[in-house]
PDB file of C-alpha atoms (C1' of nucleotides) in Angstrom:
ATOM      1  CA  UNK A  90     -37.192 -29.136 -39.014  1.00  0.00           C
ATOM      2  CA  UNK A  91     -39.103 -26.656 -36.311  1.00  0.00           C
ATOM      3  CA  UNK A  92     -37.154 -25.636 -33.153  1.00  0.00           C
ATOM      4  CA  UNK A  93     -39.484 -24.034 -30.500  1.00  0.00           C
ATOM      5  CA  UNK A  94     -36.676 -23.298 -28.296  1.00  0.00           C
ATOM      6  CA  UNK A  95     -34.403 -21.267 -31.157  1.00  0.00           C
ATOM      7  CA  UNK A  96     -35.857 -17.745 -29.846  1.00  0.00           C
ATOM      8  CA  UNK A  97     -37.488 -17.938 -33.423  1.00  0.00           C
ATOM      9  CA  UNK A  98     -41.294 -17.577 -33.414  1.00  0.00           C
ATOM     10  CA  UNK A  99     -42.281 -20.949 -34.638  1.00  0.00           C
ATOM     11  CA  UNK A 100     -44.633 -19.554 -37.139  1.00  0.00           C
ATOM     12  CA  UNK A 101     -41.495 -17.526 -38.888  1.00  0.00           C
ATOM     13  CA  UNK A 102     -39.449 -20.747 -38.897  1.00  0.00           C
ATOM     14  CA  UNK A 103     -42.313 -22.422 -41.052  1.00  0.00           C
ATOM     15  CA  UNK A 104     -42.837 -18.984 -43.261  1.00  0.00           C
ATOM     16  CA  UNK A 105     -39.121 -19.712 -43.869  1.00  0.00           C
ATOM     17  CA  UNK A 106     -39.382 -23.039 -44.957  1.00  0.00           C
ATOM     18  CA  UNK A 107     -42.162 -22.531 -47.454  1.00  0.00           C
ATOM     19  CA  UNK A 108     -40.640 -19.344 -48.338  1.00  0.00           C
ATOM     20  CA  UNK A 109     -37.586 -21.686 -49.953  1.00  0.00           C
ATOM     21  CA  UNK A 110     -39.045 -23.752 -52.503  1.00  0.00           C
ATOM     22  CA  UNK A 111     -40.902 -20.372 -54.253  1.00  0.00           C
ATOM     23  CA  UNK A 112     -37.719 -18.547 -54.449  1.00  0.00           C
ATOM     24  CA  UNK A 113     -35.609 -21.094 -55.249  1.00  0.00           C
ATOM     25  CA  UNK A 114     -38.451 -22.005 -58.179  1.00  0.00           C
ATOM     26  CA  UNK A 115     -39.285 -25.360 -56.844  1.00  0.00           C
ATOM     27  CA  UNK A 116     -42.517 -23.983 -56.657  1.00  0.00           C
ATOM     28  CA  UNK A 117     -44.043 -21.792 -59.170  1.00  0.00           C
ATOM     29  CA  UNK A 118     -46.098 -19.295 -59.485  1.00  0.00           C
ATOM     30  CA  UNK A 119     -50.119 -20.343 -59.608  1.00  0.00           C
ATOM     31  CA  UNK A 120     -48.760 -23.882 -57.425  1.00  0.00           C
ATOM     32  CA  UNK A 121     -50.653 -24.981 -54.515  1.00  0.00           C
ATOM     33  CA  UNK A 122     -48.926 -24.725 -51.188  1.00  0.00           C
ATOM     34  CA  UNK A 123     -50.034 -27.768 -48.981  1.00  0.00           C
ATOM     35  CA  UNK A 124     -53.481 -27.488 -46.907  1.00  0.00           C
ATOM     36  CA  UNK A 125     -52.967 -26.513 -43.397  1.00  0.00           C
ATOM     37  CA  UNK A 126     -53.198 -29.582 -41.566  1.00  0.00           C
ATOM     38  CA  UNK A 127     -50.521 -30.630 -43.644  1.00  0.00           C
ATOM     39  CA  UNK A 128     -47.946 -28.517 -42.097  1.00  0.00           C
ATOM     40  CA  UNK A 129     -49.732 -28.970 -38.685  1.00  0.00           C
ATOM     41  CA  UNK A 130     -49.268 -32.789 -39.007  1.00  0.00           C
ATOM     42  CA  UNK A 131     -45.640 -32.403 -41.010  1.00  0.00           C
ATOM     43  CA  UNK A 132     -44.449 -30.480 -38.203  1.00  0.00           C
ATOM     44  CA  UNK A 133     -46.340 -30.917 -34.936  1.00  0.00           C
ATOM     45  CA  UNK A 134     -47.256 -27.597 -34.566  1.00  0.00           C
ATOM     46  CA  UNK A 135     -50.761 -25.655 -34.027  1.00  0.00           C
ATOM     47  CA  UNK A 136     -53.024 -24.509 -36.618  1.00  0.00           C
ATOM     48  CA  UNK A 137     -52.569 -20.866 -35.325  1.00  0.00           C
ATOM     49  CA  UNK A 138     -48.768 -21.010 -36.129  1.00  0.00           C
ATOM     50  CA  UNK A 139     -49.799 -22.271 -40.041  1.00  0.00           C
ATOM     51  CA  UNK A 140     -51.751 -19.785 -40.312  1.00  0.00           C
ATOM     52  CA  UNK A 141     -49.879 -17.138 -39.117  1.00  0.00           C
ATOM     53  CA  UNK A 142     -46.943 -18.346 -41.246  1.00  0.00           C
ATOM     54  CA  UNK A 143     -49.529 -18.068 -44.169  1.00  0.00           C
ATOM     55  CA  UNK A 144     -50.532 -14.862 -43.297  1.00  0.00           C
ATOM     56  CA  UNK A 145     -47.495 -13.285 -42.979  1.00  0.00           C
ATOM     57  CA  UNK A 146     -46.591 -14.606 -46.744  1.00  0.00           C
ATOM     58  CA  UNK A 147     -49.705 -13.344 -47.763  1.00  0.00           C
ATOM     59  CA  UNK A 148     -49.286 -10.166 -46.904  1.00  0.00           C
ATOM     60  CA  UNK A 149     -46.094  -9.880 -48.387  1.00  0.00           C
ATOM     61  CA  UNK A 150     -48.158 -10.576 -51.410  1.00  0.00           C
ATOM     62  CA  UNK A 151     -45.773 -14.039 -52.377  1.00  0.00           C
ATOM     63  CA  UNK A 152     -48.731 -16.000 -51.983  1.00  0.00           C
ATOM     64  CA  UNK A 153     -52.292 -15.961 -52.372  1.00  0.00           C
ATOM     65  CA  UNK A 154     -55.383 -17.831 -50.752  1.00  0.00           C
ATOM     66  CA  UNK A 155     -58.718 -18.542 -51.314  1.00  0.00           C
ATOM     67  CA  UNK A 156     -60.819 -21.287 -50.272  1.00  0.00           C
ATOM     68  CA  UNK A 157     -59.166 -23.869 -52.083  1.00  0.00           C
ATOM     69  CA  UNK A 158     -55.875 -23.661 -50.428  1.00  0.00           C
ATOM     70  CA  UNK A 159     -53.150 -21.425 -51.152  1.00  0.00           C
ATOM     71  CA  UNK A 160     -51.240 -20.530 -54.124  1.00  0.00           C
ATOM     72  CA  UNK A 161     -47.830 -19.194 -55.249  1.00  0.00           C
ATOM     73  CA  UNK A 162     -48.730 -15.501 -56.196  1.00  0.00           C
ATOM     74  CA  UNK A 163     -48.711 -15.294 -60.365  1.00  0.00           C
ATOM     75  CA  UNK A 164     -47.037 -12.620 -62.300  1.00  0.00           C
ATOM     76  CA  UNK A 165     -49.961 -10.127 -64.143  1.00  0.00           C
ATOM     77  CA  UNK A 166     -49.381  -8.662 -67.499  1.00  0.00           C
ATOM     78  CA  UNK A 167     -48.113  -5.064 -66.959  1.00  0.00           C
ATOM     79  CA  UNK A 168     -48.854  -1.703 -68.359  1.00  0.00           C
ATOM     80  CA  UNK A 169     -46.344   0.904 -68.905  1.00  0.00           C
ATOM     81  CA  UNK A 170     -47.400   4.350 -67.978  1.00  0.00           C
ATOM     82  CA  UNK A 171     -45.748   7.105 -68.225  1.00  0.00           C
ATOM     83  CA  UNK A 172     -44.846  10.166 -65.962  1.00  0.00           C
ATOM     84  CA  UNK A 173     -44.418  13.766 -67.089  1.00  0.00           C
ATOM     85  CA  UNK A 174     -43.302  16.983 -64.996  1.00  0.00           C
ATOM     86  CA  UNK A 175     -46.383  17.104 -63.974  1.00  0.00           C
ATOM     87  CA  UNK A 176     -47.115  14.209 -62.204  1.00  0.00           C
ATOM     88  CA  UNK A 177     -46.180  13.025 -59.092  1.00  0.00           C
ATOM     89  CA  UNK A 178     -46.624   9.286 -57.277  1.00  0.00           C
ATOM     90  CA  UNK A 179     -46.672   8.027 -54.413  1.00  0.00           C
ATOM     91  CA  UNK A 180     -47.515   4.489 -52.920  1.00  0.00           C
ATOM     92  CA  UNK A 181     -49.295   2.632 -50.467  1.00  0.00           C
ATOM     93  CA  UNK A 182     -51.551  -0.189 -49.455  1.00  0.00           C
ATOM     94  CA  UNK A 183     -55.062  -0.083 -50.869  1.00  0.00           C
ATOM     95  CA  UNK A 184     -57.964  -0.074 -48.469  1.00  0.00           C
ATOM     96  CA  UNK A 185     -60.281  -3.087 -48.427  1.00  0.00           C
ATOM     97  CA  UNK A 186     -62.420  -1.293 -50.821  1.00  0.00           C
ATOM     98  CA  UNK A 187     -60.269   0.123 -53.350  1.00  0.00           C
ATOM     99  CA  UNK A 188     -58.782  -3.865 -52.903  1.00  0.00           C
ATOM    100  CA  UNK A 189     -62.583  -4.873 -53.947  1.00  0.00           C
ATOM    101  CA  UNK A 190     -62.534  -2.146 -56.579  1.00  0.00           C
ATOM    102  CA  UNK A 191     -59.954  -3.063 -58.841  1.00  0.00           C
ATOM    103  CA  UNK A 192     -59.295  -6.661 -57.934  1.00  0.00           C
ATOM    104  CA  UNK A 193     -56.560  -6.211 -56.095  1.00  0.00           C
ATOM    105  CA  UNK A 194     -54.116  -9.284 -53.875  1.00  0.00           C
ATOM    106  CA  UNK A 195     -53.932  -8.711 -50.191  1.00  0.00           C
ATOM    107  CA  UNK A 196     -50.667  -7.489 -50.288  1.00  0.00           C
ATOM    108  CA  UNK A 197     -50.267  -5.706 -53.261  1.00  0.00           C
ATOM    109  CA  UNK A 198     -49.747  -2.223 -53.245  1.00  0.00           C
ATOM    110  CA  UNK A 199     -50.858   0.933 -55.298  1.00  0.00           C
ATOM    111  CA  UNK A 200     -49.755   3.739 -57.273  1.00  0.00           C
ATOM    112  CA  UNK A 201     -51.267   6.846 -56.467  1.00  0.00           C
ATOM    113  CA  UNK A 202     -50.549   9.161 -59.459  1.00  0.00           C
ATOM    114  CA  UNK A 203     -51.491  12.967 -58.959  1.00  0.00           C
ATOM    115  CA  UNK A 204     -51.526  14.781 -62.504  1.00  0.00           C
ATOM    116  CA  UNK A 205     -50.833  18.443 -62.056  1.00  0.00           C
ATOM    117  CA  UNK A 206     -54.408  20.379 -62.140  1.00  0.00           C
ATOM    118  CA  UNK A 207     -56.798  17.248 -61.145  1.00  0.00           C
ATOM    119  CA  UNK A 208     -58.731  16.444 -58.232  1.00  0.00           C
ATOM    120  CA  UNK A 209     -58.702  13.061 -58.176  1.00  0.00           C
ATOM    121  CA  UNK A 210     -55.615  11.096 -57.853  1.00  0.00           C
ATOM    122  CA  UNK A 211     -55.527   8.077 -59.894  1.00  0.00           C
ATOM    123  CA  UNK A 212     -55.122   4.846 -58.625  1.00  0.00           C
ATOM    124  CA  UNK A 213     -52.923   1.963 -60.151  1.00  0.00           C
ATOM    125  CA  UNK A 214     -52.485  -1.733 -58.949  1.00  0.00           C
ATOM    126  CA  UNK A 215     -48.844  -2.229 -58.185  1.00  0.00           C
ATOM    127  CA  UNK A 216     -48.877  -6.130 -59.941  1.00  0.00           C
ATOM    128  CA  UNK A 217     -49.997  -4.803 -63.253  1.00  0.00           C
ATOM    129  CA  UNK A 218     -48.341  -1.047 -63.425  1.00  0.00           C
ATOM    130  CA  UNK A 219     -44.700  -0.187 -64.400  1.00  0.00           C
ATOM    131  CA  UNK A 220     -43.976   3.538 -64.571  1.00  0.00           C
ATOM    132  CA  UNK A 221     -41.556   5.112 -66.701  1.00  0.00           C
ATOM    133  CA  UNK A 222     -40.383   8.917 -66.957  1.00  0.00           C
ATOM    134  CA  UNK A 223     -40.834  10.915 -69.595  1.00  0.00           C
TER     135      UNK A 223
ATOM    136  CA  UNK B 468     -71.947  -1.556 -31.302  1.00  0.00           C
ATOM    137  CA  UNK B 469     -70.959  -4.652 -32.745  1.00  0.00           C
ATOM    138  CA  UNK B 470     -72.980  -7.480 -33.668  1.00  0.00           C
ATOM    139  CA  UNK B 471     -71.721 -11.089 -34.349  1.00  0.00           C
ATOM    140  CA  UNK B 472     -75.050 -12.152 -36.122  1.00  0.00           C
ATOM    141  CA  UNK B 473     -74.344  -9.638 -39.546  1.00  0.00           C
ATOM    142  CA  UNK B 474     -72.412 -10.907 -41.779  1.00  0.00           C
ATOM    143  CA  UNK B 475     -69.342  -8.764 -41.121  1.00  0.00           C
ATOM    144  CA  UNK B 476     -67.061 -10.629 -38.837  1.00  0.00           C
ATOM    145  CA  UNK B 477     -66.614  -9.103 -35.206  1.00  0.00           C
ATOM    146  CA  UNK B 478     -62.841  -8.350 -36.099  1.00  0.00           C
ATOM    147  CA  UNK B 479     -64.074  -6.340 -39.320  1.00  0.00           C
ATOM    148  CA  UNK B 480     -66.331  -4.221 -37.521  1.00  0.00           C
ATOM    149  CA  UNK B 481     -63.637  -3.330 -34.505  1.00  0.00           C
ATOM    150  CA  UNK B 482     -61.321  -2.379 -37.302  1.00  0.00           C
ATOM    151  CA  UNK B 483     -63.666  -0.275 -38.838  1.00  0.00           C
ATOM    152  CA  UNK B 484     -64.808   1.323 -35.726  1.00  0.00           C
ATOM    153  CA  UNK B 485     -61.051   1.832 -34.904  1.00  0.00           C
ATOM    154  CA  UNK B 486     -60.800   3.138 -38.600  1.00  0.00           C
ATOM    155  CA  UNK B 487     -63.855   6.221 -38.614  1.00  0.00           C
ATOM    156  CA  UNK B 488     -61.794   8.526 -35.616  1.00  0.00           C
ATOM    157  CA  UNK B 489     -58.639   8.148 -37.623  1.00  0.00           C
ATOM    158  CA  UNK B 490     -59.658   9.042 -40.856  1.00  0.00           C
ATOM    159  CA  UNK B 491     -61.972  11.870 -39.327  1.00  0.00           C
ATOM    160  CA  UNK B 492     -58.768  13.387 -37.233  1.00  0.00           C
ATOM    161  CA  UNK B 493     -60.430  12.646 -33.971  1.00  0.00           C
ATOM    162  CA  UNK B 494     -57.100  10.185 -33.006  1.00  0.00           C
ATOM    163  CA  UNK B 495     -54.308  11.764 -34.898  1.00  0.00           C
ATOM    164  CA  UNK B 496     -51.293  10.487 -36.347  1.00  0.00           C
ATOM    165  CA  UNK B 497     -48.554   9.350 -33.016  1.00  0.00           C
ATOM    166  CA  UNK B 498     -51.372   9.402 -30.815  1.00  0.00           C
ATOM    167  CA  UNK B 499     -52.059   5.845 -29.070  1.00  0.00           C
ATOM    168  CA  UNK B 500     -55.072   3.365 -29.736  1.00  0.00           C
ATOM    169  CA  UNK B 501     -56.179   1.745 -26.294  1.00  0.00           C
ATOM    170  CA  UNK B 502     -54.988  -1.358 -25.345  1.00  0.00           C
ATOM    171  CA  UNK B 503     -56.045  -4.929 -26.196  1.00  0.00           C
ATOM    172  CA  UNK B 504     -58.022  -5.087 -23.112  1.00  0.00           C
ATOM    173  CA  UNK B 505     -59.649  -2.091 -23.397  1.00  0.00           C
ATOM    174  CA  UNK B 506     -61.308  -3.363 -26.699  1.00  0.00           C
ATOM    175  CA  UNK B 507     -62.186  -6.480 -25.403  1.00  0.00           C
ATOM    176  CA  UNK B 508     -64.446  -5.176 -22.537  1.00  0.00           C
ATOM    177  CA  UNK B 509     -65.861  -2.485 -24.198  1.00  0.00           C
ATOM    178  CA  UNK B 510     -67.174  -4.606 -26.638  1.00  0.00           C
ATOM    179  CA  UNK B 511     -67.120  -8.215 -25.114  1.00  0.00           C
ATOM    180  CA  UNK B 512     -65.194 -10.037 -27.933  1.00  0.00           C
ATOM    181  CA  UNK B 513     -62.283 -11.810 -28.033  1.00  0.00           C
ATOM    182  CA  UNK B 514     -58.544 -11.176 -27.943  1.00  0.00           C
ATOM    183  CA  UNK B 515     -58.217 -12.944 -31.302  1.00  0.00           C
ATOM    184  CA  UNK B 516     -60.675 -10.303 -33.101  1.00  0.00           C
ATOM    185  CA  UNK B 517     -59.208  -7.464 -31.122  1.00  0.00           C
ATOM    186  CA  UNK B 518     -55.492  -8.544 -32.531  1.00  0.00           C
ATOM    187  CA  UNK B 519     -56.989  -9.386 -36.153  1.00  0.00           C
ATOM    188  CA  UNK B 520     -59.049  -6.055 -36.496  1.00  0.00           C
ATOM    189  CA  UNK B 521     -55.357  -4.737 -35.318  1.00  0.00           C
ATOM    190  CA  UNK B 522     -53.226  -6.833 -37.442  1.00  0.00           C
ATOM    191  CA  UNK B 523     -55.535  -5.511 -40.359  1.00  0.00           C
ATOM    192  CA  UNK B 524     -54.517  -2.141 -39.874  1.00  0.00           C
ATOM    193  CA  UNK B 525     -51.094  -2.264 -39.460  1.00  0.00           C
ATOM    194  CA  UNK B 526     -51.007  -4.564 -42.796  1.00  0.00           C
ATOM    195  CA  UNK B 527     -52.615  -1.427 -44.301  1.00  0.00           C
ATOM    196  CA  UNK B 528     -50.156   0.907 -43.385  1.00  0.00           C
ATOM    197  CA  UNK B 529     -52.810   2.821 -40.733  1.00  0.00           C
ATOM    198  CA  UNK B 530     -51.201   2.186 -37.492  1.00  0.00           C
ATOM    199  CA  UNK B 531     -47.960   0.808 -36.290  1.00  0.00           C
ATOM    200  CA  UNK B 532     -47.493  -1.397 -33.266  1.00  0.00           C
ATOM    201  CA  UNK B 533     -44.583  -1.543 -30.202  1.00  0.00           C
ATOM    202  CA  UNK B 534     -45.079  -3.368 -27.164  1.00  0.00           C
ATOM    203  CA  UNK B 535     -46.454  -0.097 -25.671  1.00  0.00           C
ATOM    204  CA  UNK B 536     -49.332  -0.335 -27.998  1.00  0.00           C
ATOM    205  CA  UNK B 537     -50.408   1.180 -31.201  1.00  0.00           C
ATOM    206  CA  UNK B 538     -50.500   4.512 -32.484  1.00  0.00           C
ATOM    207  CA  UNK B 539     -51.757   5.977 -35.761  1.00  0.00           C
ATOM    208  CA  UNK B 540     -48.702   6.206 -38.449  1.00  0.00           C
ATOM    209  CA  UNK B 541     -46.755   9.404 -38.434  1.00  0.00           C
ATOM    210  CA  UNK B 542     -45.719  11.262 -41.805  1.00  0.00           C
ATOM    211  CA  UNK B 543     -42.430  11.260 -42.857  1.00  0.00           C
ATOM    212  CA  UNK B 544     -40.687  14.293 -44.808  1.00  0.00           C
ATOM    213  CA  UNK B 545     -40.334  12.999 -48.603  1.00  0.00           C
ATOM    214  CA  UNK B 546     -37.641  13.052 -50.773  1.00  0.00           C
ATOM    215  CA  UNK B 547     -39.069  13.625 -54.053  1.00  0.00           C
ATOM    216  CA  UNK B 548     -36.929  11.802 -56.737  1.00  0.00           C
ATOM    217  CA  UNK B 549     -36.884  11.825 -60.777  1.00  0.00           C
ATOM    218  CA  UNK B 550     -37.706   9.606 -63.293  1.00  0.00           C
ATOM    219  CA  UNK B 551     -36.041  10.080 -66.447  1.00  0.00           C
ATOM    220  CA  UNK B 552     -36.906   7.664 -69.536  1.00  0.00           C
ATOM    221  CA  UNK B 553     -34.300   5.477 -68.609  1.00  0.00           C
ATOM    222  CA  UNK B 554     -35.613   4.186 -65.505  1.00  0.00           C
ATOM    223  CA  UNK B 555     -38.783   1.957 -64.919  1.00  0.00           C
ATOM    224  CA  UNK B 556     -40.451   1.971 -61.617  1.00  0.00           C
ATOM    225  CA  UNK B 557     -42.688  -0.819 -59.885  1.00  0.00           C
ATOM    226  CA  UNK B 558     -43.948  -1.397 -56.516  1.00  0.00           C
ATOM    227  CA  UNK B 559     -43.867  -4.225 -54.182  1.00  0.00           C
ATOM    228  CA  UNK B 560     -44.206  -5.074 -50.525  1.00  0.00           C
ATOM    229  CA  UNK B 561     -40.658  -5.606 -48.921  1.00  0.00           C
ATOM    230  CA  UNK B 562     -39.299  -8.616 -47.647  1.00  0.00           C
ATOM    231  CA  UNK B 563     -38.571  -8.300 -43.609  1.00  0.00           C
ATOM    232  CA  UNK B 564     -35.030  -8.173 -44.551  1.00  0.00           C
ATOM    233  CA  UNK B 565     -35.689  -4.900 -46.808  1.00  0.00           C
ATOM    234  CA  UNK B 566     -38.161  -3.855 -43.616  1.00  0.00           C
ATOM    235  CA  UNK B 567     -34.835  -4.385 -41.059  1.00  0.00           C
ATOM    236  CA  UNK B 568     -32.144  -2.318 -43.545  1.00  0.00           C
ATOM    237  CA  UNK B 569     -34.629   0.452 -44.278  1.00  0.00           C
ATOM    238  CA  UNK B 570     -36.331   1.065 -40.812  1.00  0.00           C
ATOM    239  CA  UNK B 571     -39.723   0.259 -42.675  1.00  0.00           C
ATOM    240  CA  UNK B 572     -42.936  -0.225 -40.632  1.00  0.00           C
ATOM    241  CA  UNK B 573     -45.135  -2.757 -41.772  1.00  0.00           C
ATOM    242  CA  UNK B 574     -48.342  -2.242 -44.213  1.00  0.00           C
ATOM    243  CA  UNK B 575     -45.355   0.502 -45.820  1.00  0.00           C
ATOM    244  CA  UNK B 576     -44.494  -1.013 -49.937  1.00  0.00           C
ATOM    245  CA  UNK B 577     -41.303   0.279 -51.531  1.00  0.00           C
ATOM    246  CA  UNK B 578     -40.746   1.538 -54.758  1.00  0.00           C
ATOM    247  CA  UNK B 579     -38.269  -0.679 -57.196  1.00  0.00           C
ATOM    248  CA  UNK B 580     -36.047   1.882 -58.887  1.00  0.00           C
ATOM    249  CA  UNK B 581     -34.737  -0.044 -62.062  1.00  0.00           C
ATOM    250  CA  UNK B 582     -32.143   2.575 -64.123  1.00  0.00           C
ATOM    251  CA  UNK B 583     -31.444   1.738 -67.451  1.00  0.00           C
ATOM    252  CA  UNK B 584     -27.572   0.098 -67.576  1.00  0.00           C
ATOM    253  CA  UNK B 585     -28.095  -0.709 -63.885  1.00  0.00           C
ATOM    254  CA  UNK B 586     -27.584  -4.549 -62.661  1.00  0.00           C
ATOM    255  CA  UNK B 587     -29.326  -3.802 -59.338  1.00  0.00           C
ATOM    256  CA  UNK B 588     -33.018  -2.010 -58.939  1.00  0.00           C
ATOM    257  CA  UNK B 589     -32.583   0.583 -55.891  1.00  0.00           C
ATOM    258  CA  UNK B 590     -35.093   0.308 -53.308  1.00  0.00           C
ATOM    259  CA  UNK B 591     -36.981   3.270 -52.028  1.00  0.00           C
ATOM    260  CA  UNK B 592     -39.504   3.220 -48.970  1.00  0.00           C
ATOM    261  CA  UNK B 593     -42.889   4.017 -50.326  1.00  0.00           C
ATOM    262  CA  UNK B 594     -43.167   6.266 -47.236  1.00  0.00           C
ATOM    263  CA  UNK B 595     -40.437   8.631 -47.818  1.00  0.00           C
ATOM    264  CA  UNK B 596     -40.788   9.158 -51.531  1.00  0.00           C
ATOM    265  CA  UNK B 597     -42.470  10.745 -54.381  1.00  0.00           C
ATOM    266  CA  UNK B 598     -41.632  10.012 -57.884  1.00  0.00           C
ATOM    267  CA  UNK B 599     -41.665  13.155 -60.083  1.00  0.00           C
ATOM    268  CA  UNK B 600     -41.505  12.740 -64.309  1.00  0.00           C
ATOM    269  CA  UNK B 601     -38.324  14.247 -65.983  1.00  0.00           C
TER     270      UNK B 601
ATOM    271  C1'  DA C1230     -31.071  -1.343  -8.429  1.00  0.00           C
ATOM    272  C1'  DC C1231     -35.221  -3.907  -8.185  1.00  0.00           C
ATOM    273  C1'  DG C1232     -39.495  -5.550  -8.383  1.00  0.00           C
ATOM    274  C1'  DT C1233     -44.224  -4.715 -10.263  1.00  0.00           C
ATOM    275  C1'  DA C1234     -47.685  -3.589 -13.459  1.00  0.00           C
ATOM    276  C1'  DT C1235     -48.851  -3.008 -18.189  1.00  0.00           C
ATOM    277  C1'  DT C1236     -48.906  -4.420 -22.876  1.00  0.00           C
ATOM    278  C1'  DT C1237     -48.035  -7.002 -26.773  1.00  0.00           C
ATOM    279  C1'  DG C1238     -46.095 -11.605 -28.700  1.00  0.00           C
ATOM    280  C1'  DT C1239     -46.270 -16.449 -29.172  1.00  0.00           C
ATOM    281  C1'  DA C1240     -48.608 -20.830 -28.967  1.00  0.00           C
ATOM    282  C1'  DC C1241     -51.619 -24.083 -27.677  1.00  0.00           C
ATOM    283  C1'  DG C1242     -56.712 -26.042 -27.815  1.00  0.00           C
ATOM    284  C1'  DT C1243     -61.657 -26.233 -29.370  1.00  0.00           C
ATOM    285  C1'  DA C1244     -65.844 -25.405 -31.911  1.00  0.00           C
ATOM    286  C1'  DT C1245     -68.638 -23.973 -35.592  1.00  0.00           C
ATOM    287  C1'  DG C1246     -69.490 -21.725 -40.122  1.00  0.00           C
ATOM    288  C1'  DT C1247     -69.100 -21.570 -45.126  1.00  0.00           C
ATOM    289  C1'  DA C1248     -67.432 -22.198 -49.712  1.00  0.00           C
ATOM    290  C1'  DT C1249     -65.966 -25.572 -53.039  1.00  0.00           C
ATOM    291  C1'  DC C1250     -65.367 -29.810 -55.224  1.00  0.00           C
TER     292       DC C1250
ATOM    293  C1'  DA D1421     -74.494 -35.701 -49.925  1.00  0.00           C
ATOM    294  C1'  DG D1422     -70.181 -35.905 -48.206  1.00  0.00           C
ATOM    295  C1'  DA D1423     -65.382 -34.522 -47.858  1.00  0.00           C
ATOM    296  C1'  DT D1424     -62.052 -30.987 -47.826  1.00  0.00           C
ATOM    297  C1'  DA D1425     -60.256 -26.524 -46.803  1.00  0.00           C
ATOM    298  C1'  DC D1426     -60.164 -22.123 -45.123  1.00  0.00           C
ATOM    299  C1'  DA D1427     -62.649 -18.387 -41.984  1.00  0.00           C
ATOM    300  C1'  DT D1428     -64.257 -16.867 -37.729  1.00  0.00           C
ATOM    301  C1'  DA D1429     -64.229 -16.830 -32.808  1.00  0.00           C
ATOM    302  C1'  DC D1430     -64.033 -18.306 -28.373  1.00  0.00           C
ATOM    303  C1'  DG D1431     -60.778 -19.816 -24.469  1.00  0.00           C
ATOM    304  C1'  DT D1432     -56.087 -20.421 -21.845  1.00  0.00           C
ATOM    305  C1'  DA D1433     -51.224 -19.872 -20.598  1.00  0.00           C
ATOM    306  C1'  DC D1434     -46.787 -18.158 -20.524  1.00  0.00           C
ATOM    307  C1'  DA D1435     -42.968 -15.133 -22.439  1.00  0.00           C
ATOM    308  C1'  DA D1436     -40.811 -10.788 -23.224  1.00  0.00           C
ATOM    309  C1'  DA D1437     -40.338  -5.892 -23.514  1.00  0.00           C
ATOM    310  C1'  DT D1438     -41.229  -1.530 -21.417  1.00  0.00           C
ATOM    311  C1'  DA D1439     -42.321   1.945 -18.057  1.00  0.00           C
ATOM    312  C1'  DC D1440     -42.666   3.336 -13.355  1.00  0.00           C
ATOM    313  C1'  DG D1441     -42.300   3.811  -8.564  1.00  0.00           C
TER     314       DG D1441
END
DNA sequence: ACGTATTTGTACGTATGTATC
DNA sequence: AGATACATACGTACAAATACG
């Protein structure tokens, strides 16, 4: 299943293969991935490889993880908001705090919507924020 | 300067002391971090924190990575593009394929341009774009 | 043109800590 | 209490790209 000698990193090679059963739908969204010495077992290859594998779908914000193993990342409900001529957005990745703040994935990016005449941009998480002209 | 005994992992606290001259304008943006080394005999720790508290960064959108080093993210000129009412706008990381066609640095989300009558969304790199309301 | 030094990338191993069930 | 799972952190070794004399 995993070639070391392919000239692909071992630890893309198994962020491919779990990357295959989410998009294909085999595995959906809020289902557990296996636990790490699974795949280290499964395919005779380090725990630094998992978990760089892991990482890297993590911060493509596909999956999540917490403590109790990783999970397919789940859809949020989404609110519309719209953007008038005086507005202007922009996005990016939220710093650990902002993350903290407003409960956002590793991940997951932001909006940052400037309204014409305000200080303080506003700041939207990018899994529960559509935008829509006006 | 940093201590393992506090809580905050070693890797945290290199990232965040690698974080205060970039955000002050000490290390501007295109200018180089030092190397691995560098980091981990100033401050005694490990490769493996050194290359988190880096990996943190760049998955933030701070710093981008060659193997000449690092150097603090350069600003691109932006193309500033409408929204009508027609079109609906999310954000999302990119996949590494997206990354590849684009030329898009890591820790860099794209907007998801979806015009009304449209079969495919058009992809815009979140670094090179503002959205302005119609 | 070639080798050398520098720097990051990949991959292994080990140990201990901490949250959760 | 005990088992499970991820988090942190140390170490080593070799590979590969890049820059330089």
């Amino acid at each position: 299943m995993i070639n070391p000698g392919t000239g692909v990193p071992v630890y893309r090679q198994l962020a491919d293969l779990i990357r295959r059963p989410i998009e294909t739908g085999q595995l959906r969204p809020g289902q557990r991935l296996r636990a790490e010495p699974d795949y280290m077992h499964e395919y005779g290859i380090s725990r630094t490889s998992v978990r760089q594998a892991i990482a890297m779908l993590r911060s493509e914000g596909l999956i999540t993880t917490t403590r109790r193993g990783s999970r397919v990342r789940v859809e949020q409900d989404i609110a519309e908001v719209v953007i008038g001529t005086d507005t202007r957005v922009t996005t990016r990745m939220p710093t650990a705090e902002e993350r903290q703040m407003y409960g956002i994935a590793e991940g997951v990016p932001v909006f940052v919507v400037q309204r014409d005449g305000q200080d303080e941009p506003e700041i939207l998480p990018g899994d529960r924020t559509a935008l829509i002209g006006d």
